[in-house]
Tab-separated table of C-alpha atoms in Angstrom:
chain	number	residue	atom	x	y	z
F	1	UNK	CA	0.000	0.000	0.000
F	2	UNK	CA	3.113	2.326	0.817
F	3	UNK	CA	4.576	2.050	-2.496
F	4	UNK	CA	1.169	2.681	-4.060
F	5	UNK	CA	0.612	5.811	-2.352
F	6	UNK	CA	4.047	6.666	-3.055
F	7	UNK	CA	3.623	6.118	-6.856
F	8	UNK	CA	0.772	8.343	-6.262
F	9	UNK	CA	2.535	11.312	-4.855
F	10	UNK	CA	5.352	11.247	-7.314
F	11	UNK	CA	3.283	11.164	-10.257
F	12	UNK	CA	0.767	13.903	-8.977
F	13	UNK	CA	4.402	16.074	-8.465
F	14	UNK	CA	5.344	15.655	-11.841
F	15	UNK	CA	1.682	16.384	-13.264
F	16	UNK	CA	2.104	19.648	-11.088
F	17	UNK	CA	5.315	20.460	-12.238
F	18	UNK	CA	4.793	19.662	-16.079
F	19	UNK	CA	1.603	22.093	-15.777
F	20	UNK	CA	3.660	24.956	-14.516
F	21	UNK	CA	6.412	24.227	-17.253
F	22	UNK	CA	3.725	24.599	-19.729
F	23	UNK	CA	2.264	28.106	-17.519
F	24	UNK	CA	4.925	29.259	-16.862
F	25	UNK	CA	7.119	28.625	-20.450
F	26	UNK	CA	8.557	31.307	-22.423
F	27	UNK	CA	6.160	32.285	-25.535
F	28	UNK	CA	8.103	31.854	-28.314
F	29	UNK	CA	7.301	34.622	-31.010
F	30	UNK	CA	5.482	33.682	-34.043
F	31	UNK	CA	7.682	33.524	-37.472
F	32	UNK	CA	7.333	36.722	-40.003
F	33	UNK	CA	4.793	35.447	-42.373
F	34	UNK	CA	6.682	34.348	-45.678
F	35	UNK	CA	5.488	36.519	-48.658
F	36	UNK	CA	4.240	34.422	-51.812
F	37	UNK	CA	6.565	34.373	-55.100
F	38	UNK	CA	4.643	36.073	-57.825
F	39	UNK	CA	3.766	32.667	-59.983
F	40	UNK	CA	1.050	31.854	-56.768
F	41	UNK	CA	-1.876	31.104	-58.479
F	42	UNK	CA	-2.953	34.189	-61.320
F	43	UNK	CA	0.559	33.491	-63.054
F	44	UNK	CA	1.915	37.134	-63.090
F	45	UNK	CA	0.734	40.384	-62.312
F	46	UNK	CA	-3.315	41.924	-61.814
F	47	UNK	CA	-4.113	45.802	-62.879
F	48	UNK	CA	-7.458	45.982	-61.997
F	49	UNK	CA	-9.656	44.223	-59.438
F	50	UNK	CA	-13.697	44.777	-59.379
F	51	UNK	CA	-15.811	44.253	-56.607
F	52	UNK	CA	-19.603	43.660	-56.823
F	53	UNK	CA	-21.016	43.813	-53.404
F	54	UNK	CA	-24.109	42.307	-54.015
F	55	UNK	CA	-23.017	39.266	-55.640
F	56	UNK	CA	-20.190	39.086	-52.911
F	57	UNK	CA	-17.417	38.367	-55.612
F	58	UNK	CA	-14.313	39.745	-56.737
F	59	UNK	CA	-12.727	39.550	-59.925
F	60	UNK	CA	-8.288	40.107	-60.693
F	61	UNK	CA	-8.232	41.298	-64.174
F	62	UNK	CA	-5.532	41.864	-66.585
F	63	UNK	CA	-5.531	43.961	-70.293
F	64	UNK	CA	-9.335	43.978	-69.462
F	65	UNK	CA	-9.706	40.339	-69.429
F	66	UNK	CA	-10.694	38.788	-66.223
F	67	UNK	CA	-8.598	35.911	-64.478
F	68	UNK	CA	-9.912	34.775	-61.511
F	69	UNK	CA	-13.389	35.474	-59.359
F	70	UNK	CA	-13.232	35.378	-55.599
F	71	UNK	CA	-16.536	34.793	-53.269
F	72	UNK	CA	-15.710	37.630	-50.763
F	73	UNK	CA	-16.932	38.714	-47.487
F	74	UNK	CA	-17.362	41.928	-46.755
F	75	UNK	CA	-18.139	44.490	-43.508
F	76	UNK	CA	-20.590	43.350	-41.041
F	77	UNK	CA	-23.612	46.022	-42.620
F	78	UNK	CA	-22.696	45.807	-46.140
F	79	UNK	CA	-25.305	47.685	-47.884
F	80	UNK	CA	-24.544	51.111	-49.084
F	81	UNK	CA	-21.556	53.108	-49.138
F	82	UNK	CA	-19.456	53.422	-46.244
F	83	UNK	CA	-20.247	56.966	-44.666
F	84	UNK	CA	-18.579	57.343	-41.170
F	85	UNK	CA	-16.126	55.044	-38.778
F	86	UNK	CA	-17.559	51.895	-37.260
F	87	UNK	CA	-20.837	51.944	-39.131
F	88	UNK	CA	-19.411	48.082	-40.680
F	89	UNK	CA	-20.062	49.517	-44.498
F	90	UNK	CA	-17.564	48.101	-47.552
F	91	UNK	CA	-16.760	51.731	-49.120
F	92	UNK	CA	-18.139	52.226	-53.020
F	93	UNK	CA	-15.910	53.406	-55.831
F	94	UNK	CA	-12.886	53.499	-57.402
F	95	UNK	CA	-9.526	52.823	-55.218
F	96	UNK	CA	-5.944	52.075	-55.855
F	97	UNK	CA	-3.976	49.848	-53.681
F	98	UNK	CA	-1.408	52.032	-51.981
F	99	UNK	CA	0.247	50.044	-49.171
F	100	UNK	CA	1.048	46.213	-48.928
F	101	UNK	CA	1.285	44.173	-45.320
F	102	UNK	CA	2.544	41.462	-44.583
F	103	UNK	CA	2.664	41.257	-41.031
F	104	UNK	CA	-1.153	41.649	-41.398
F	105	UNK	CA	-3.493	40.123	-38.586
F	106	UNK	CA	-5.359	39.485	-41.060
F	107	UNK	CA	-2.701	36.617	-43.499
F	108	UNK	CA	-1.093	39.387	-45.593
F	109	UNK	CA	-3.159	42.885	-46.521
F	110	UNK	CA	-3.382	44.914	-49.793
F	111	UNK	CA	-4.778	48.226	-48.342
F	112	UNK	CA	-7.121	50.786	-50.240
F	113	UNK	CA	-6.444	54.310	-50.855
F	114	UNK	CA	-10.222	55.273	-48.142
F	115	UNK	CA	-10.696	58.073	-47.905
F	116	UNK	CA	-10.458	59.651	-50.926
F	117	UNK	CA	-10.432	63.384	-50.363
F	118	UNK	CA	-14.270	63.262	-51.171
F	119	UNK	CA	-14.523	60.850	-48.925
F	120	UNK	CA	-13.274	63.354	-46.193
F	121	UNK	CA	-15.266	66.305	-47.519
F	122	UNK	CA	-18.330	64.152	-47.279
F	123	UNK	CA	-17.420	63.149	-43.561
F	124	UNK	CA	-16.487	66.902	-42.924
F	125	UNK	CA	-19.705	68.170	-44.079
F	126	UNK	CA	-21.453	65.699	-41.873
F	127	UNK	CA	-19.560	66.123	-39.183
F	128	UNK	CA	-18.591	62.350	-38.564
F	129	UNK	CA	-15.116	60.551	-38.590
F	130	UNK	CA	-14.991	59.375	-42.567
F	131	UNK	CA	-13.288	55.558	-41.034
F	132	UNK	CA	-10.298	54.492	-42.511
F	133	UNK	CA	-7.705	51.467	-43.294
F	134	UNK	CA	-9.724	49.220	-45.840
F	135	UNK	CA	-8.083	46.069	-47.036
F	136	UNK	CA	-8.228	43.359	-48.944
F	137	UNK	CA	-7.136	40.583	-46.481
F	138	UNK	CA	-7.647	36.919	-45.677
F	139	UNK	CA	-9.138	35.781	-42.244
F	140	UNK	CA	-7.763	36.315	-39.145
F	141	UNK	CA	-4.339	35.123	-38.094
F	142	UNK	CA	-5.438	32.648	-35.155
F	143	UNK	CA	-7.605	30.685	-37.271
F	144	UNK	CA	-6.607	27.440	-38.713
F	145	UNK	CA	-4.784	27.786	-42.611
F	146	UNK	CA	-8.319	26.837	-45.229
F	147	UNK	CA	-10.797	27.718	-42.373
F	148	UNK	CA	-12.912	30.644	-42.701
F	149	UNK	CA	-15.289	33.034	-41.093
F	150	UNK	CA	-18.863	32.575	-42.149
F	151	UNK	CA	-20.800	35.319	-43.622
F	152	UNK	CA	-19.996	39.223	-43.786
F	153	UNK	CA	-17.942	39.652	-40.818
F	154	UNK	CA	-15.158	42.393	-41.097
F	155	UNK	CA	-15.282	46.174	-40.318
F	156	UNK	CA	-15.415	47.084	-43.830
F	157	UNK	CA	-12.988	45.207	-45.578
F	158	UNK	CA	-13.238	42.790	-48.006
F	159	UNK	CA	-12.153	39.127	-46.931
F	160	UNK	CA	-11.012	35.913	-49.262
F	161	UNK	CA	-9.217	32.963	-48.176
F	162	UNK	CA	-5.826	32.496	-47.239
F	163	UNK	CA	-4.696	30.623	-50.056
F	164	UNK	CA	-6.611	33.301	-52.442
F	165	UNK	CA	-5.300	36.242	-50.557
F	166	UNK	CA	-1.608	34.466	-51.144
F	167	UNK	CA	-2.466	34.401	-55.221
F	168	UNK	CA	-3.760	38.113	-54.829
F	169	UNK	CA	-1.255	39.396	-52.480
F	170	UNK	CA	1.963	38.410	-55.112
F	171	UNK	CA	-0.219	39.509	-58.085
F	172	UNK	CA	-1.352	42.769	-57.022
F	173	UNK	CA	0.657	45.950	-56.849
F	174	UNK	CA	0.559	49.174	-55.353
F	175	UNK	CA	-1.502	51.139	-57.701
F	176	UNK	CA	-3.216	48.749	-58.808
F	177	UNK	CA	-7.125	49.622	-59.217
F	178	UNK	CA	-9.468	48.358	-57.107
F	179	UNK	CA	-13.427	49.495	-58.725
F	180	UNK	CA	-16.056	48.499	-55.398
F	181	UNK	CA	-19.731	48.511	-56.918
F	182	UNK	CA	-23.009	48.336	-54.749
């Protein structure tokens, strides 16, 4: 009986210590994300990307001739044109990409050019805070690579997979147009 409780005891101490290795661990930082090599997926470069809201697809195009179509998902109250910080809109109209990131939280980030200086004159007039940093971005870092959020879920900008946002993310270049219709 002895030895049994003494099995006991050890193995409960060594349960308690491995426990407080695991609490108490350094975190080891995560890796810079690797950025894609430009033959990912479209095979060379994208000048113009189109974005129909209401069908909740995007489209890389190149010479006019379209490559590729994304299903998309877009800010939590889609509908309309994005008028004033928070209100979960997907702004409406013609963009250029103008920064790249890929230390995203969101697997990599091709960012719009919102606001526009209209945009801002608009958000002026109406006294209200015009939002700002819209991407085109895959899903949140802490999810699994291939799953995705369900539905229209960002803050206004427009979502794909993270092996489509790879494809777009080595395609795409800064200035690059980016056309959002309703």
């Amino acid at each position: 009986m002895k030895g049994l409780a003494r099995l006991f005891s050890v193995l409960t101490a060594l349960c308690l210590l491995g426990a407080a290795w695991i609490m108490l661990a350094p975190q080891r930082p995560e890796p810079a994300p690797r950025v894609p090599p430009l033959t990912a997926g479209l095979d060379g470069p994208v000048d113009h990307i189109q974005i129909r809201k209401s069908d909740r697809r995007m489209t890389a195009y190149r010479d006019g001739r379209p490559l590729k179509t994304y299903r998309i998902a877009l800010g939590f109250a889609p509908d309309g044109d994005k008028r004033r910080q928070g209100d979960g809109r997907t702004p409406e109209g013609r963009f250029t990409i103008d920064r790249v990131n890929p230390g995203s939280a969101y697997h990599l980030s091709l960012g719009l050019d919102y606001p526009r200086p209209q945009d801002r004159a608009r958000a002026a007039a109406e006294g209200v805070d015009p939002g700002g940093d819209i991407f085109i971005h895959g899903q949140p870092n802490q999810r699994p690579d291939g799953e995705t959020l369900p539905g229209d879920w960002t803050a206004g900008c427009i979502a794909v997979t993270d092996a489509e946002m790879r494809e777009l993310y080595a395609a795409a270049r800064i200035g690059t147009t980016v056309e959002i219709l309703p």
